[in-house]
Amino acid sequence: MCGIIAYVGSKPAAPLLVEGLKRLEYRGYDSAGMAIVTDQGTRILKAVGRVSVLEDQANSAGDVVGRLGIAHTRWATHGGPTQVNAHPHTGTTADGHTVSVVHNGIIENHSTLRKYLAEKGHKFVSETDTEVLSALIAQLYHGDLEAAVQSALREIKGAYAIAVTCDREPHTLVCARKGSPLIIGIADQAYIVASDASAIVSHTTQVITLDDYQVAKLCAGPNDSNTAAGGPWSVDFKTTTIDNVPVPLEIQELELDLEQIELGSYPHYMLKEIMEQPEAIRDCLRGRIDMREARVVLGGLSARTRELVRAKRFVLTAQGTAYHAGLIGEYLIEDLARVPARCEYASEFRYRNPIIEDGTIITAISQSGETADTLAALREAKERGALALGAVNAVGSSIARETDAGVYLRVGPEIGVASTKAFVGQVAVLTLLALYIGRRKHLPELAVREYLAELDRLPAHIQRVLEQSDHINQCVQQYIDRNNWLFLGRGYNYPVALEGALKLKEISYIHAEGMPAAEMKHGPIALIDDGMPVVFIATKGSQYEKVLSNIAEARARGGRIIAVATEGDDTIHSHADSVFFVPAVPEPLQPLLTSIPLQLVAYHAAVLRGHDVDKPRNLAKSVTVE
Ligand code: F6R
């Protein structure tokens, strides 16, 4: 995934673009670039590495002025992270003007188009699909940028969010989307286009969201030549389809505060997002628990209650951390709603000719709502007749829009690349879903009441776990030079073990494996040597004694045991070298707490190893390509 930002208005574009890129940097950070357009032509700057390198370049050039510009921060797909491959890419029109493009997505038919354009005389300098698109727009340009973009997009297969300029039209910005996100902010005498709201909210809360195959033409120019440097400027926008059919789009109010995306006093977004989980989960649960009736209230599902109660099978689908939440959902839906459930990697599900029987409900789980495989799996199941639900954080995202019904996570924007509060939000929503159905089928009111009361106490419980952060840090210090870790759990806590291992891998680059505790004996136990950290989720529950046996097996082979245990368990210290405690809750609710110390383990390990926690190598916040 990449981040794009574009500006046309009465202010100098470059500083605004750099500020926007910094907010979008979590989406990709291999390289960055910008194009600034004036009456005199197009000025392109590109840099390999972080946005700050581009910023230094712009500052030292000193003459990057202009009130129209586009910019991009890249996560490489086609072509390595080099200066040449960085966006913007350009094409030259027949009359010698420069067309510049920033793009998020993938042009699938770029090879055919590249060949065609090369025959027409276009000289390509990069390996990217985006340069092909720039050349195509330039090829089709006959004095009207909007028309050229529309024509080019009619030839394109694939996914795109683009912002385009041409220096023959130095007050016009054209943007379009299909399959990749893009929103347009309407600011004072200006338009700001960005991949997500975080880059817009400091300028305006008035936005329009483009739908697939829609194009926006945004113009901003001085009323007369004397006001070029100040105002008033007149602004004007128009939205059409790629076939040039006008589409009136509504202006919406952005539901996002600047404070939510600011780091505040925290050193990293990941820590901020871990620490704000009590509040995030309070927001997630707000209005959804009716203690009086002992019922779950999910407005987004109410129109589909009959289908939910009659469901014969749930297929949960997601990738990465969201997949681990889905695995917990599998346990929850079978256990509490008594409906057969399977969680599948979206990338596997979509290509294996899945059988969708009558009464199947597909549930896509996603923080961003833009993960390409999850979106494709959702579409696949929908086409085969499944009812489509979503458990999504990003409001108005592609997955949210393509589902028949859904429940938003409401945990606020997640900027740290490693997902934390969204995971807990996903598990909370799946718990609510299971109780929503279970209560309408067989679950006794008393049992539901007990679960709901515990959910109500969840923010306070999470707070107690977070208070152990310093203790967890001290424990991690003892093992920080170890390069192999195991994470083991049973039942509801088996997916938590998978998630604990993933968190550690992705930000501290320590090799870790998660698995069912009983599986260890079937091979992986051979890995355990003297001093290897083995993390057990050993909370009180139906399999507690069995976990203690597994601990003994690992300990006997030299493993150093780190246990996540239930408060009040006085004997656990005799089994484990280090212990993190979580409050006692019923088993189905345990993952909401047991996952939290493991987030802190990963965070502290990454900091102790000196890694850039919020921008781990090779990763981007969401994967919008297959
Ligand atoms: C890991 C992580 C990823 C995402 C995965 C799905 O910390 O964040 O594994 O969970 O890429 O992303 P979403 O939830 O946006 O669909």
PDB file of N, CA and C and ligand atoms in Angstrom, residues 319-322 365-371 374 399 414 417-419 426 499 502-503 506 621-623, ligand 1:
ATOM      1  N   GLN A 319      -6.746 -11.574   6.896  1.00  0.00           N
ATOM      2  CA  GLN A 319      -5.297 -11.821   6.776  1.00  0.00           C
ATOM      3  C   GLN A 319      -4.595 -11.339   8.046  1.00  0.00           C
ATOM      4  N   GLY A 320      -3.449 -11.930   8.318  1.00  0.00           N
ATOM      5  CA  GLY A 320      -2.568 -11.432   9.383  1.00  0.00           C
ATOM      6  C   GLY A 320      -3.223 -11.433  10.754  1.00  0.00           C
ATOM      7  N   THR A 321      -3.032 -10.322  11.446  1.00  0.00           N
ATOM      8  CA  THR A 321      -3.605 -10.182  12.787  1.00  0.00           C
ATOM      9  C   THR A 321      -5.124 -10.336  12.768  1.00  0.00           C
ATOM     10  N   ALA A 322      -5.755  -9.788  11.745  1.00  0.00           N
ATOM     11  CA  ALA A 322      -7.220  -9.894  11.656  1.00  0.00           C
ATOM     12  C   ALA A 322      -7.631 -11.360  11.501  1.00  0.00           C
ATOM     13  N   ILE A 365     -13.075  -9.618   8.179  1.00  0.00           N
ATOM     14  CA  ILE A 365     -12.556  -8.901   9.350  1.00  0.00           C
ATOM     15  C   ILE A 365     -11.357  -8.086   8.887  1.00  0.00           C
ATOM     16  N   SER A 366     -11.392  -6.799   9.143  1.00  0.00           N
ATOM     17  CA  SER A 366     -10.308  -5.958   8.629  1.00  0.00           C
ATOM     18  C   SER A 366     -10.254  -4.623   9.364  1.00  0.00           C
ATOM     19  N   GLN A 367      -9.054  -4.223   9.737  1.00  0.00           N
ATOM     20  CA  GLN A 367      -8.883  -2.886  10.320  1.00  0.00           C
ATOM     21  C   GLN A 367      -9.115  -1.836   9.237  1.00  0.00           C
ATOM     22  N   SER A 368      -8.351  -1.971   8.148  1.00  0.00           N
ATOM     23  CA  SER A 368      -8.357  -0.927   7.112  1.00  0.00           C
ATOM     24  C   SER A 368      -9.594  -0.979   6.234  1.00  0.00           C
ATOM     25  N   GLY A 369     -10.163  -2.181   6.090  1.00  0.00           N
ATOM     26  CA  GLY A 369     -11.265  -2.362   5.143  1.00  0.00           C
ATOM     27  C   GLY A 369     -10.792  -2.306   3.704  1.00  0.00           C
ATOM     28  N   GLU A 370      -9.488  -2.371   3.484  1.00  0.00           N
ATOM     29  CA  GLU A 370      -8.949  -2.245   2.127  1.00  0.00           C
ATOM     30  C   GLU A 370      -8.053  -3.417   1.736  1.00  0.00           C
ATOM     31  N   THR A 371      -7.835  -4.386   2.612  1.00  0.00           N
ATOM     32  CA  THR A 371      -6.929  -5.494   2.289  1.00  0.00           C
ATOM     33  C   THR A 371      -7.441  -6.232   1.044  1.00  0.00           C
ATOM     34  N   THR A 374      -8.783  -9.869   1.311  1.00  0.00           N
ATOM     35  CA  THR A 374     -10.008  -9.975   2.122  1.00  0.00           C
ATOM     36  C   THR A 374     -11.205  -9.467   1.318  1.00  0.00           C
ATOM     37  N   ILE A 399     -14.354  -2.596   2.021  1.00  0.00           N
ATOM     38  CA  ILE A 399     -15.023  -3.786   2.576  1.00  0.00           C
ATOM     39  C   ILE A 399     -16.330  -3.376   3.264  1.00  0.00           C
ATOM     40  N   GLU A 414      -6.010   3.583  13.619  1.00  0.00           N
ATOM     41  CA  GLU A 414      -4.819   2.840  14.052  1.00  0.00           C
ATOM     42  C   GLU A 414      -3.699   3.178  13.071  1.00  0.00           C
ATOM     43  N   VAL A 417       1.993   0.399  12.528  1.00  0.00           N
ATOM     44  CA  VAL A 417       1.849  -0.665  11.530  1.00  0.00           C
ATOM     45  C   VAL A 417       1.415  -1.975  12.191  1.00  0.00           C
ATOM     46  N   ALA A 418       1.942  -2.264  13.367  1.00  0.00           N
ATOM     47  CA  ALA A 418       1.534  -3.480  14.069  1.00  0.00           C
ATOM     48  C   ALA A 418       0.167  -3.249  14.707  1.00  0.00           C
ATOM     49  N   SER A 419      -0.770  -4.075  14.334  1.00  0.00           N
ATOM     50  CA  SER A 419      -2.143  -3.888  14.800  1.00  0.00           C
ATOM     51  C   SER A 419      -2.289  -4.334  16.258  1.00  0.00           C
ATOM     52  N   GLN A 426     -11.610  -6.174  17.110  1.00  0.00           N
ATOM     53  CA  GLN A 426     -12.182  -7.229  16.256  1.00  0.00           C
ATOM     54  C   GLN A 426     -12.711  -8.376  17.119  1.00  0.00           C
ATOM     55  N   GLU A 499      -0.927 -14.848  17.558  1.00  0.00           N
ATOM     56  CA  GLU A 499      -0.845 -13.389  17.461  1.00  0.00           C
ATOM     57  C   GLU A 499       0.373 -12.857  18.229  1.00  0.00           C
ATOM     58  N   LEU A 502       3.339 -13.416  16.013  1.00  0.00           N
ATOM     59  CA  LEU A 502       3.357 -12.490  14.864  1.00  0.00           C
ATOM     60  C   LEU A 502       3.818 -11.095  15.299  1.00  0.00           C
ATOM     61  N   LYS A 503       3.288 -10.622  16.428  1.00  0.00           N
ATOM     62  CA  LYS A 503       3.676  -9.282  16.899  1.00  0.00           C
ATOM     63  C   LYS A 503       5.181  -9.208  17.112  1.00  0.00           C
ATOM     64  N   GLU A 506       7.119  -9.234  13.701  1.00  0.00           N
ATOM     65  CA  GLU A 506       7.014  -8.130  12.753  1.00  0.00           C
ATOM     66  C   GLU A 506       7.702  -6.849  13.207  1.00  0.00           C
ATOM     67  N   LYS A 621       1.118  -0.556   6.376  1.00  0.00           N
ATOM     68  CA  LYS A 621      -0.030  -0.726   7.265  1.00  0.00           C
ATOM     69  C   LYS A 621      -1.094  -1.654   6.691  1.00  0.00           C
ATOM     70  N   SER A 622      -1.415  -1.474   5.410  1.00  0.00           N
ATOM     71  CA  SER A 622      -2.373  -2.460   4.900  1.00  0.00           C
ATOM     72  C   SER A 622      -1.982  -2.849   3.494  1.00  0.00           C
ATOM     73  N   VAL A 623      -2.316  -4.070   3.147  1.00  0.00           N
ATOM     74  CA  VAL A 623      -1.798  -4.642   1.906  1.00  0.00           C
ATOM     75  C   VAL A 623      -2.911  -4.604   0.865  1.00  0.00           C
TER      76      VAL A 623
HETATM   77  C1  F6R B   1      -0.040  -7.133  11.785  1.00  0.00           C
HETATM   78  C2  F6R B   1      -1.003  -6.493  10.912  1.00  0.00           C
HETATM   79  C3  F6R B   1      -1.405  -7.209   9.681  1.00  0.00           C
HETATM   80  C4  F6R B   1      -2.879  -6.920   9.367  1.00  0.00           C
HETATM   81  C5  F6R B   1      -3.269  -7.535   8.020  1.00  0.00           C
HETATM   82  C6  F6R B   1      -4.727  -7.281   7.696  1.00  0.00           C
HETATM   83  O1  F6R B   1       0.163  -6.400  12.945  1.00  0.00           O
HETATM   84  O2  F6R B   1      -1.437  -5.406  11.157  1.00  0.00           O
HETATM   85  O3  F6R B   1      -1.164  -8.572   9.769  1.00  0.00           O
HETATM   86  O4  F6R B   1      -3.677  -7.456  10.377  1.00  0.00           O
HETATM   87  O5  F6R B   1      -2.472  -6.989   7.019  1.00  0.00           O
HETATM   88  O6  F6R B   1      -4.987  -5.913   7.671  1.00  0.00           O
HETATM   89  P1  F6R B   1      -6.453  -5.355   7.802  1.00  0.00           P
HETATM   90  O7  F6R B   1      -6.922  -5.653   9.191  1.00  0.00           O
HETATM   91  O8  F6R B   1      -6.344  -3.897   7.533  1.00  0.00           O
HETATM   92  O9  F6R B   1      -7.288  -6.086   6.791  1.00  0.00           O
END
